[in-house]
PDB file of C-alpha atoms in Angstrom:
ATOM      1  CA  UNK A  27     146.219 118.049 162.579  1.00 54.00           C
ATOM      2  CA  UNK A  28     149.758 116.862 162.010  1.00 62.00           C
ATOM      3  CA  UNK A  29     150.440 115.625 158.522  1.00 77.00           C
ATOM      4  CA  UNK A  30     153.326 114.157 156.625  1.00 92.00           C
ATOM      5  CA  UNK A  31     154.711 116.216 153.736  1.00 95.00           C
ATOM      6  CA  UNK A  32     154.062 114.182 150.616  1.00 96.00           C
ATOM      7  CA  UNK A  33     155.120 115.177 147.120  1.00 97.00           C
ATOM      8  CA  UNK A  34     154.365 115.552 144.358  1.00 97.00           C
ATOM      9  CA  UNK A  35     150.660 116.252 144.740  1.00 95.00           C
ATOM     10  CA  UNK A  36     149.958 114.764 141.312  1.00 95.00           C
ATOM     11  CA  UNK A  37     151.839 113.219 138.443  1.00 95.00           C
ATOM     12  CA  UNK A  38     150.987 112.929 134.764  1.00 94.00           C
ATOM     13  CA  UNK A  39     153.177 110.316 133.143  1.00 91.00           C
ATOM     14  CA  UNK A  40     153.328 108.123 130.088  1.00 94.00           C
ATOM     15  CA  UNK A  41     152.695 104.417 130.347  1.00 94.00           C
ATOM     16  CA  UNK A  42     155.996 102.626 130.834  1.00 95.00           C
ATOM     17  CA  UNK A  43     157.681 105.458 132.698  1.00 96.00           C
ATOM     18  CA  UNK A  44     159.078 105.143 136.190  1.00 96.00           C
ATOM     19  CA  UNK A  45     157.451 107.048 139.057  1.00 96.00           C
ATOM     20  CA  UNK A  46     158.921 108.405 142.247  1.00 97.00           C
ATOM     21  CA  UNK A  47     157.188 110.038 145.206  1.00 97.00           C
ATOM     22  CA  UNK A  48     158.323 110.815 148.724  1.00 97.00           C
ATOM     23  CA  UNK A  49     157.251 111.766 152.202  1.00 97.00           C
ATOM     24  CA  UNK A  50     159.073 113.759 154.841  1.00 96.00           C
ATOM     25  CA  UNK A  51     158.413 114.558 158.451  1.00 94.00           C
ATOM     26  CA  UNK A  52     159.861 116.787 161.116  1.00 91.00           C
ATOM     27  CA  UNK A  53     159.412 113.930 163.570  1.00 90.00           C
ATOM     28  CA  UNK A  54     161.052 110.530 163.701  1.00 91.00           C
ATOM     29  CA  UNK A  55     158.915 107.530 162.786  1.00 91.00           C
ATOM     30  CA  UNK A  56     159.646 103.897 163.541  1.00 90.00           C
ATOM     31  CA  UNK A  57     157.386 102.647 160.773  1.00 92.00           C
ATOM     32  CA  UNK A  58     156.496 103.950 157.331  1.00 94.00           C
ATOM     33  CA  UNK A  59     153.525 102.598 155.420  1.00 95.00           C
ATOM     34  CA  UNK A  60     152.602 103.124 151.786  1.00 97.00           C
ATOM     35  CA  UNK A  61     148.987 102.665 150.638  1.00 97.00           C
ATOM     36  CA  UNK A  62     147.166 102.966 147.343  1.00 97.00           C
ATOM     37  CA  UNK A  63     143.537 104.033 147.177  1.00 96.00           C
ATOM     38  CA  UNK A  64     141.297 103.605 144.142  1.00 94.00           C
ATOM     39  CA  UNK A  65     138.112 105.695 143.802  1.00 90.00           C
ATOM     40  CA  UNK A  66     135.345 104.439 146.073  1.00 92.00           C
ATOM     41  CA  UNK A  67     137.613 101.917 147.769  1.00 95.00           C
ATOM     42  CA  UNK A  68     139.538 101.689 151.017  1.00 96.00           C
ATOM     43  CA  UNK A  69     143.337 102.054 151.046  1.00 96.00           C
ATOM     44  CA  UNK A  70     145.319  98.945 150.210  1.00 96.00           C
ATOM     45  CA  UNK A  71     148.647  98.367 151.916  1.00 95.00           C
ATOM     46  CA  UNK A  72     151.502  98.256 149.397  1.00 96.00           C
ATOM     47  CA  UNK A  73     154.653  98.206 151.478  1.00 96.00           C
ATOM     48  CA  UNK A  74     155.465  98.452 155.186  1.00 94.00           C
ATOM     49  CA  UNK A  75     158.903  99.570 156.372  1.00 95.00           C
ATOM     50  CA  UNK A  76     160.152  98.964 159.898  1.00 92.00           C
ATOM     51  CA  UNK A  77     163.910  99.654 159.925  1.00 93.00           C
ATOM     52  CA  UNK A  78     165.879 102.767 159.073  1.00 94.00           C
ATOM     53  CA  UNK A  79     167.621 102.261 155.745  1.00 95.00           C
ATOM     54  CA  UNK A  80     165.363  99.342 154.836  1.00 94.00           C
ATOM     55  CA  UNK A  81     164.704  98.912 151.119  1.00 96.00           C
ATOM     56  CA  UNK A  82     161.710  96.724 150.295  1.00 96.00           C
ATOM     57  CA  UNK A  83     160.163  95.673 147.008  1.00 97.00           C
ATOM     58  CA  UNK A  84     156.696  94.459 146.082  1.00 95.00           C
ATOM     59  CA  UNK A  85     156.675  93.587 142.409  1.00 96.00           C
ATOM     60  CA  UNK A  86     157.349  96.778 140.459  1.00 97.00           C
ATOM     61  CA  UNK A  87     157.146  98.841 143.638  1.00 98.00           C
ATOM     62  CA  UNK A  88     160.150  99.707 145.770  1.00 98.00           C
ATOM     63  CA  UNK A  89     160.135 101.740 148.958  1.00 98.00           C
ATOM     64  CA  UNK A  90     162.871 102.873 151.281  1.00 97.00           C
ATOM     65  CA  UNK A  91     162.869 103.967 154.908  1.00 96.00           C
ATOM     66  CA  UNK A  92     165.212 106.949 155.198  1.00 96.00           C
ATOM     67  CA  UNK A  93     168.256 106.567 157.398  1.00 96.00           C
ATOM     68  CA  UNK A  94     167.229 109.581 159.484  1.00 94.00           C
ATOM     69  CA  UNK A  95     163.775 107.965 160.015  1.00 93.00           C
ATOM     70  CA  UNK A  96     162.199 111.229 158.866  1.00 94.00           C
ATOM     71  CA  UNK A  97     161.535 110.342 155.251  1.00 96.00           C
ATOM     72  CA  UNK A  98     160.585 107.606 152.833  1.00 97.00           C
ATOM     73  CA  UNK A  99     160.196 107.246 149.085  1.00 97.00           C
ATOM     74  CA  UNK A 100     158.143 104.987 146.853  1.00 98.00           C
ATOM     75  CA  UNK A 101     159.188 104.107 143.313  1.00 98.00           C
ATOM     76  CA  UNK A 102     157.064 102.417 140.665  1.00 97.00           C
ATOM     77  CA  UNK A 103     158.911 101.030 137.685  1.00 97.00           C
ATOM     78  CA  UNK A 104     157.475 100.654 134.182  1.00 96.00           C
ATOM     79  CA  UNK A 105     154.055 102.061 135.051  1.00 95.00           C
ATOM     80  CA  UNK A 106     150.916 100.441 133.667  1.00 94.00           C
ATOM     81  CA  UNK A 107     147.332 101.749 133.464  1.00 93.00           C
ATOM     82  CA  UNK A 108     146.215  99.947 136.626  1.00 94.00           C
ATOM     83  CA  UNK A 109     148.772 101.946 138.632  1.00 96.00           C
ATOM     84  CA  UNK A 110     146.414 104.924 138.399  1.00 95.00           C
ATOM     85  CA  UNK A 111     145.138 106.008 141.784  1.00 95.00           C
ATOM     86  CA  UNK A 112     146.109 107.956 144.858  1.00 96.00           C
ATOM     87  CA  UNK A 113     149.145 106.900 146.858  1.00 97.00           C
ATOM     88  CA  UNK A 114     149.406 107.771 150.528  1.00 96.00           C
ATOM     89  CA  UNK A 115     152.277 107.517 152.950  1.00 96.00           C
ATOM     90  CA  UNK A 116     151.466 107.050 156.632  1.00 95.00           C
ATOM     91  CA  UNK A 117     153.230 106.578 159.928  1.00 93.00           C
ATOM     92  CA  UNK A 118     151.980 105.553 163.378  1.00 90.00           C
ATOM     93  CA  UNK A 119     151.876 108.369 165.862  1.00 81.00           C
ATOM     94  CA  UNK A 120     151.683 106.668 169.200  1.00 71.00           C
ATOM     95  CA  UNK A 121     151.468 103.406 171.056  1.00 69.00           C
ATOM     96  CA  UNK A 122     147.841 103.011 170.009  1.00 72.00           C
ATOM     97  CA  UNK A 123     149.004 103.084 166.397  1.00 81.00           C
ATOM     98  CA  UNK A 124     146.977 106.050 165.180  1.00 87.00           C
ATOM     99  CA  UNK A 125     148.286 106.942 161.727  1.00 91.00           C
ATOM    100  CA  UNK A 126     149.520 110.295 160.487  1.00 91.00           C
ATOM    101  CA  UNK A 127     148.872 110.657 156.748  1.00 92.00           C
ATOM    102  CA  UNK A 128     150.418 112.387 153.818  1.00 93.00           C
ATOM    103  CA  UNK A 129     148.087 114.385 151.571  1.00 92.00           C
ATOM    104  CA  UNK A 130     148.439 111.829 148.793  1.00 94.00           C
ATOM    105  CA  UNK A 131     149.992 111.681 145.333  1.00 96.00           C
ATOM    106  CA  UNK A 132     147.520 111.295 142.488  1.00 96.00           C
ATOM    107  CA  UNK A 133     148.974 109.277 139.644  1.00 96.00           C
ATOM    108  CA  UNK A 134     147.523 109.761 136.178  1.00 95.00           C
ATOM    109  CA  UNK A 135     148.839 107.767 133.254  1.00 90.00           C
ATOM    110  CA  UNK A 136     148.527 109.058 129.726  1.00 85.00           C
ATOM    111  CA  UNK A 137     147.877 106.258 127.238  1.00 75.00           C
TER     112      UNK A 137
ATOM    113  CA  UNK B   8     147.722  89.949 154.031  1.00 66.00           C
ATOM    114  CA  UNK B   9     144.889  90.461 156.469  1.00 84.00           C
ATOM    115  CA  UNK B  10     141.348  90.923 155.161  1.00 92.00           C
ATOM    116  CA  UNK B  11     138.906  93.469 156.553  1.00 96.00           C
ATOM    117  CA  UNK B  12     135.313  93.623 155.367  1.00 96.00           C
ATOM    118  CA  UNK B  13     132.666  96.297 155.743  1.00 97.00           C
ATOM    119  CA  UNK B  14     128.928  96.074 155.431  1.00 97.00           C
ATOM    120  CA  UNK B  15     127.065  97.639 153.801  1.00 97.00           C
ATOM    121  CA  UNK B  16     129.199  98.972 150.981  1.00 97.00           C
ATOM    122  CA  UNK B  17     126.714 101.769 150.429  1.00 96.00           C
ATOM    123  CA  UNK B  18     123.542 103.000 152.083  1.00 97.00           C
ATOM    124  CA  UNK B  19     120.983 105.680 151.352  1.00 97.00           C
ATOM    125  CA  UNK B  20     118.738 106.779 154.182  1.00 96.00           C
ATOM    126  CA  UNK B  21     116.292 109.494 155.133  1.00 96.00           C
ATOM    127  CA  UNK B  22     117.259 112.301 157.437  1.00 97.00           C
ATOM    128  CA  UNK B  23     116.648 111.417 161.080  1.00 96.00           C
ATOM    129  CA  UNK B  24     117.208 107.688 160.765  1.00 96.00           C
ATOM    130  CA  UNK B  25     120.109 105.731 162.245  1.00 97.00           C
ATOM    131  CA  UNK B  26     122.546 103.705 160.211  1.00 97.00           C
ATOM    132  CA  UNK B  27     124.814 100.905 161.423  1.00 97.00           C
ATOM    133  CA  UNK B  28     128.042 100.014 159.640  1.00 98.00           C
ATOM    134  CA  UNK B  29     129.865  96.785 160.431  1.00 97.00           C
ATOM    135  CA  UNK B  30     133.608  96.212 160.238  1.00 96.00           C
ATOM    136  CA  UNK B  31     134.917  92.667 160.447  1.00 95.00           C
ATOM    137  CA  UNK B  32     138.393  91.170 160.475  1.00 93.00           C
ATOM    138  CA  UNK B  33     137.984  87.956 158.506  1.00 92.00           C
ATOM    139  CA  UNK B  34     141.132  85.952 159.121  1.00 87.00           C
ATOM    140  CA  UNK B  35     142.611  87.485 162.246  1.00 87.00           C
ATOM    141  CA  UNK B  36     141.705  88.964 165.590  1.00 87.00           C
ATOM    142  CA  UNK B  37     141.931  92.715 165.962  1.00 86.00           C
ATOM    143  CA  UNK B  38     142.224  94.189 169.413  1.00 82.00           C
ATOM    144  CA  UNK B  39     142.255  97.671 167.927  1.00 91.00           C
ATOM    145  CA  UNK B  40     140.121  99.001 165.097  1.00 94.00           C
ATOM    146  CA  UNK B  41     139.875 102.518 163.751  1.00 95.00           C
ATOM    147  CA  UNK B  42     137.053 104.442 162.106  1.00 97.00           C
ATOM    148  CA  UNK B  43     137.784 107.080 159.503  1.00 96.00           C
ATOM    149  CA  UNK B  44     135.775 109.497 157.460  1.00 96.00           C
ATOM    150  CA  UNK B  45     136.898 110.711 154.053  1.00 94.00           C
ATOM    151  CA  UNK B  46     135.663 113.680 152.055  1.00 90.00           C
ATOM    152  CA  UNK B  47     136.244 113.925 148.306  1.00 86.00           C
ATOM    153  CA  UNK B  48     139.828 114.586 147.276  1.00 82.00           C
ATOM    154  CA  UNK B  49     141.051 114.502 150.862  1.00 85.00           C
ATOM    155  CA  UNK B  50     142.998 112.017 152.931  1.00 85.00           C
ATOM    156  CA  UNK B  51     141.419 109.983 155.687  1.00 90.00           C
ATOM    157  CA  UNK B  52     140.288 111.725 158.862  1.00 92.00           C
ATOM    158  CA  UNK B  53     140.423 109.622 162.005  1.00 93.00           C
ATOM    159  CA  UNK B  54     137.152 109.661 163.924  1.00 96.00           C
ATOM    160  CA  UNK B  55     137.807 107.216 166.738  1.00 95.00           C
ATOM    161  CA  UNK B  56     139.944 104.380 168.019  1.00 93.00           C
ATOM    162  CA  UNK B  57     138.077 101.287 169.120  1.00 91.00           C
ATOM    163  CA  UNK B  58     139.616  98.782 171.526  1.00 88.00           C
ATOM    164  CA  UNK B  59     137.881  95.471 172.158  1.00 84.00           C
ATOM    165  CA  UNK B  60     136.048  95.412 175.463  1.00 83.00           C
ATOM    166  CA  UNK B  61     136.458  99.093 176.247  1.00 85.00           C
ATOM    167  CA  UNK B  62     134.950 102.421 175.285  1.00 88.00           C
ATOM    168  CA  UNK B  63     136.101 104.014 172.083  1.00 92.00           C
ATOM    169  CA  UNK B  64     138.380 107.015 172.117  1.00 93.00           C
ATOM    170  CA  UNK B  65     137.030 109.818 169.959  1.00 95.00           C
ATOM    171  CA  UNK B  66     139.031 112.486 168.179  1.00 93.00           C
ATOM    172  CA  UNK B  67     138.449 116.109 168.982  1.00 93.00           C
ATOM    173  CA  UNK B  68     135.328 117.426 167.301  1.00 93.00           C
ATOM    174  CA  UNK B  69     133.722 114.009 166.809  1.00 95.00           C
ATOM    175  CA  UNK B  70     130.485 113.648 168.775  1.00 94.00           C
ATOM    176  CA  UNK B  71     130.448 110.347 170.631  1.00 93.00           C
ATOM    177  CA  UNK B  72     126.663 110.433 171.015  1.00 94.00           C
ATOM    178  CA  UNK B  73     126.311 110.951 167.285  1.00 96.00           C
ATOM    179  CA  UNK B  74     128.731 108.268 166.205  1.00 97.00           C
ATOM    180  CA  UNK B  75     128.293 105.253 168.449  1.00 96.00           C
ATOM    181  CA  UNK B  76     131.070 102.682 168.311  1.00 95.00           C
ATOM    182  CA  UNK B  77     130.847  99.177 169.709  1.00 91.00           C
ATOM    183  CA  UNK B  78     133.789  96.759 169.625  1.00 89.00           C
ATOM    184  CA  UNK B  79     132.135  93.769 171.234  1.00 82.00           C
ATOM    185  CA  UNK B  80     134.418  91.056 169.885  1.00 88.00           C
ATOM    186  CA  UNK B  81     137.915  90.650 168.497  1.00 89.00           C
ATOM    187  CA  UNK B  82     136.555  90.433 164.953  1.00 92.00           C
ATOM    188  CA  UNK B  83     133.734  92.966 164.892  1.00 93.00           C
ATOM    189  CA  UNK B  84     133.390  96.691 165.420  1.00 94.00           C
ATOM    190  CA  UNK B  85     130.281  98.674 164.545  1.00 95.00           C
ATOM    191  CA  UNK B  86     129.727 102.350 163.874  1.00 97.00           C
ATOM    192  CA  UNK B  87     126.196 103.673 164.250  1.00 97.00           C
ATOM    193  CA  UNK B  88     125.408 107.094 162.859  1.00 97.00           C
ATOM    194  CA  UNK B  89     122.450 108.227 164.946  1.00 97.00           C
ATOM    195  CA  UNK B  90     119.799 110.611 163.656  1.00 96.00           C
ATOM    196  CA  UNK B  91     121.682 111.031 160.427  1.00 96.00           C
ATOM    197  CA  UNK B  92     121.533 114.345 158.558  1.00 96.00           C
ATOM    198  CA  UNK B  93     122.716 115.294 155.070  1.00 95.00           C
ATOM    199  CA  UNK B  94     125.981 116.689 156.446  1.00 95.00           C
ATOM    200  CA  UNK B  95     126.793 113.161 157.691  1.00 96.00           C
ATOM    201  CA  UNK B  96     126.942 111.954 154.093  1.00 96.00           C
ATOM    202  CA  UNK B  97     130.466 110.734 153.534  1.00 95.00           C
ATOM    203  CA  UNK B  98     132.718 107.762 152.889  1.00 97.00           C
ATOM    204  CA  UNK B  99     133.339 105.839 156.108  1.00 98.00           C
ATOM    205  CA  UNK B 100     136.274 103.453 156.313  1.00 97.00           C
ATOM    206  CA  UNK B 101     137.402 101.145 159.089  1.00 97.00           C
ATOM    207  CA  UNK B 102     140.791  99.606 159.656  1.00 95.00           C
ATOM    208  CA  UNK B 103     142.232  96.985 161.946  1.00 94.00           C
ATOM    209  CA  UNK B 104     145.606  96.934 163.597  1.00 90.00           C
ATOM    210  CA  UNK B 105     147.630  93.803 163.007  1.00 85.00           C
ATOM    211  CA  UNK B 106     150.673  93.275 165.191  1.00 80.00           C
ATOM    212  CA  UNK B 107     152.657  90.111 164.458  1.00 76.00           C
ATOM    213  CA  UNK B 108     156.182  89.388 165.647  1.00 73.00           C
ATOM    214  CA  UNK B 109     158.263  92.319 164.373  1.00 74.00           C
ATOM    215  CA  UNK B 110     155.574  93.879 162.171  1.00 78.00           C
ATOM    216  CA  UNK B 111     152.733  96.192 163.107  1.00 82.00           C
ATOM    217  CA  UNK B 112     150.408  97.735 160.556  1.00 87.00           C
ATOM    218  CA  UNK B 113     146.822  98.635 159.663  1.00 90.00           C
ATOM    219  CA  UNK B 114     144.617  96.972 157.082  1.00 93.00           C
ATOM    220  CA  UNK B 115     141.579  98.787 155.738  1.00 96.00           C
ATOM    221  CA  UNK B 116     138.078  97.785 154.815  1.00 97.00           C
ATOM    222  CA  UNK B 117     136.605  98.693 151.418  1.00 97.00           C
ATOM    223  CA  UNK B 118     134.580 101.571 152.838  1.00 97.00           C
ATOM    224  CA  UNK B 119     130.897 102.429 153.165  1.00 98.00           C
ATOM    225  CA  UNK B 120     129.333 105.253 151.183  1.00 97.00           C
ATOM    226  CA  UNK B 121     126.590 106.910 153.255  1.00 97.00           C
ATOM    227  CA  UNK B 122     124.123 109.237 151.588  1.00 96.00           C
ATOM    228  CA  UNK B 123     121.548 110.970 153.764  1.00 96.00           C
ATOM    229  CA  UNK B 124     118.631 112.508 151.920  1.00 95.00           C
TER     230      UNK B 124
END
């Protein structure tokens, strides 16, 4: 089915480094959601974006809703070991709020 | 944020038995809940959309007689895997839609790991 284009697929970084990942779509979205999923757990909502151009922070995380409404990025500053996991972007497809998902970005932190 | 619980967190059953998974919204009412299935190293695959008081809407390729969904109240949706077989083994996750004022999002349960022997 339809999927958002999320990149990179995986990242190997040193602890303390900043991280950046993004999602793009050929379609316009009115909402962008960023989730983190740990192994064996359900996704946890990190940041929700509702307005084009909106820049929102949640602790060390910052996400922006692209002005064209076709893209979004998520930044993590000063990464720590507990940031390890898979990050997904998602956007609602229709009025019933079914989500379209990115393929995920796996974050691995080298000690 | 909104809290969604699932029960059980894991279950092992014999082939041919039925398994019921519960999804509850703990501190809010959810008119719409979703059921997903996730295979290793893949993103979530939507199985069905469950609206309180009405029949669930199933995605293409998902057998409604195999995966029975009941959304009897605003805080509870159940997924029953009937006559489970090993190929039904997977990670099942529910979510609930939360629409408040100018925000509208989905919160997820912790998932249920089903293993069919």
